[in-house]
């Protein structure tokens, strides 16, 4: 837990630093950038706009040592069962060992490569014999957010033979229905992506998609040629009807929110080609190496994690904004919401006792320039202290004159905002007064390609791991999501039976109102 020998002096120091304005730290120490930034090939991490000094940093590193962070990193990479509540390893880093893959991983890459090549070569055909041209990934959480985020981010580098790729996740089926209205069943392939192959959201959408194909394909066997399954559970895939050659497997030691590195990344491989997909794995592996081998004082995931701890547990900030200055990272914040909050949104320590300190802050975000016109007001003049991560790329999307101009505008705005949040601006008119003193870090990556995106994702994964070690919590389970699933299935029975007596008055009242106004079921599908 966090209360080691390093804690009391750090807390005292934080209380003292709290009273100083960030702008004053820069005045006192003009070379803060040199002191509080670190770079590796392709990525610069600037944390000089954090309310930190070398004493705090040394204390945080001591805290990490007292929490045995090095040993935990070793356990992670050695495949020990550190997900103790499920008696499993967290083996996602094994999936990106591009030069030395284990036979089980290599076999699934071959199977993925085979599907990718068949689709790209127009050899994978639907019930009418026409080649597949559109692919719909049906999945939720980790079986959706990673592939969605990456395919959107790397769309510019699509493989020339890539099919159209679509993502469907919402339980109400409106996304799916809208797509089905546009797509041709003859040429559409569905990927049913589910680690458990038991998630009602995914399976109900899969059934709706199956019924749609079946009404045209007529036979069951022809219908099933339109469905690929990706799961850890081969038996459940087979039971649903996924044909043996259309099944891709991964393993229970891959957490859902870490599964884009497994066959769950098939949609990424279809969009990018296997070479692009592997380049993303290689980028993540470069970050793994850095994380494993670099002393804490220069280790970017360790520093990011410790700064988060500093902000959360010492400066008592409870919110984290993610602000990418590139619209290609439109889904990055949603992806991180699951990665961070499902991992470290916990309050039970590894020894089963309740934590007595804050764990993961509320994390949200938006593409920076859009957020400037939405919630930045709160960052500049609200009452909440928020830590922000700015993410920027040195290179724009193209070297054309207009693109360069837009890129420069983007850079100017990113730097202006982190600077404005830091320095603020005094005014006697309080409506025009900016207090500043809002902390932020900036990640500057060379360019947005598969390799750098792989690095960026792995960086946040390891940051989450570092924080879990300091907080002494298990970042790899998610028991908190189970209760809602159980209650939903009970209420589903209540909807069918119309019985509400056993429910609390609020839930019963709403359900009765729904039932009173529901339109009933028509004959159409
Ligand atoms: O309900 C949460 C969760 O279990 C996530 O952890 C997971 O990524 C998501 O649901 C989807 O699960 P599955 O891939 O098993 O369908």
Coordinates of C-alpha atoms in Angstrom, one line a residue, residues 44 46 49 321-327 329 366-373 376 379-380 388-394 405-423 438-445 460:
X44 CA 9.1 12.8 -25.9
X46 CA 7.4 16.5 -20.9
X49 CA 4.2 21.5 -16.2
X321 CA -8.4 14.7 -19.0
X322 CA -7.0 13.1 -22.1
X323 CA -6.5 15.7 -24.9
X324 CA -5.1 14.4 -28.2
X325 CA -4.4 17.1 -30.7
X326 CA -5.2 14.9 -33.7
X327 CA -8.7 13.9 -34.8
X329 CA -7.3 9.8 -32.0
X366 CA -11.9 14.5 -26.3
X367 CA -9.9 15.6 -29.3
X368 CA -8.2 18.8 -28.0
X369 CA -9.4 21.5 -30.4
X370 CA -13.0 20.2 -30.1
X371 CA -12.7 20.1 -26.3
X372 CA -11.5 23.7 -26.4
X373 CA -15.0 24.7 -27.5
X376 CA -11.9 23.7 -21.4
X379 CA -10.3 23.6 -16.9
X380 CA -9.5 27.4 -17.1
X388 CA -4.3 16.8 -18.3
X389 CA -2.4 14.7 -20.8
X390 CA -1.8 16.6 -24.1
X391 CA -0.9 14.3 -27.0
X392 CA 0.7 15.8 -30.1
X393 CA 2.5 14.6 -33.2
X394 CA 5.5 16.4 -34.7
X405 CA -1.0 25.2 -42.1
X406 CA -3.6 23.2 -40.3
X407 CA -1.0 21.2 -38.5
X408 CA 0.8 24.4 -37.3
X409 CA -2.5 25.8 -36.1
X410 CA -3.0 22.5 -34.2
X411 CA 0.4 22.7 -32.6
X412 CA 0.0 26.3 -31.7
X413 CA -3.3 25.5 -30.0
X414 CA -2.0 22.5 -28.1
X415 CA 1.0 24.5 -26.7
X416 CA -1.2 27.6 -26.0
X417 CA -3.6 25.6 -24.0
X418 CA -1.1 23.8 -21.8
X419 CA 0.7 27.1 -21.3
X420 CA -2.5 29.0 -20.5
X421 CA -3.5 26.3 -18.0
X422 CA -0.1 26.7 -16.4
X423 CA 0.4 30.4 -16.3
X438 CA -3.5 23.5 -13.7
X439 CA -1.0 20.7 -14.1
X440 CA -0.4 18.8 -17.4
X441 CA 2.0 16.5 -19.2
X442 CA 2.6 16.5 -22.9
X443 CA 3.4 13.5 -25.0
X444 CA 5.0 14.4 -28.3
X445 CA 5.2 11.6 -30.8
X460 CA -0.6 3.7 -21.0

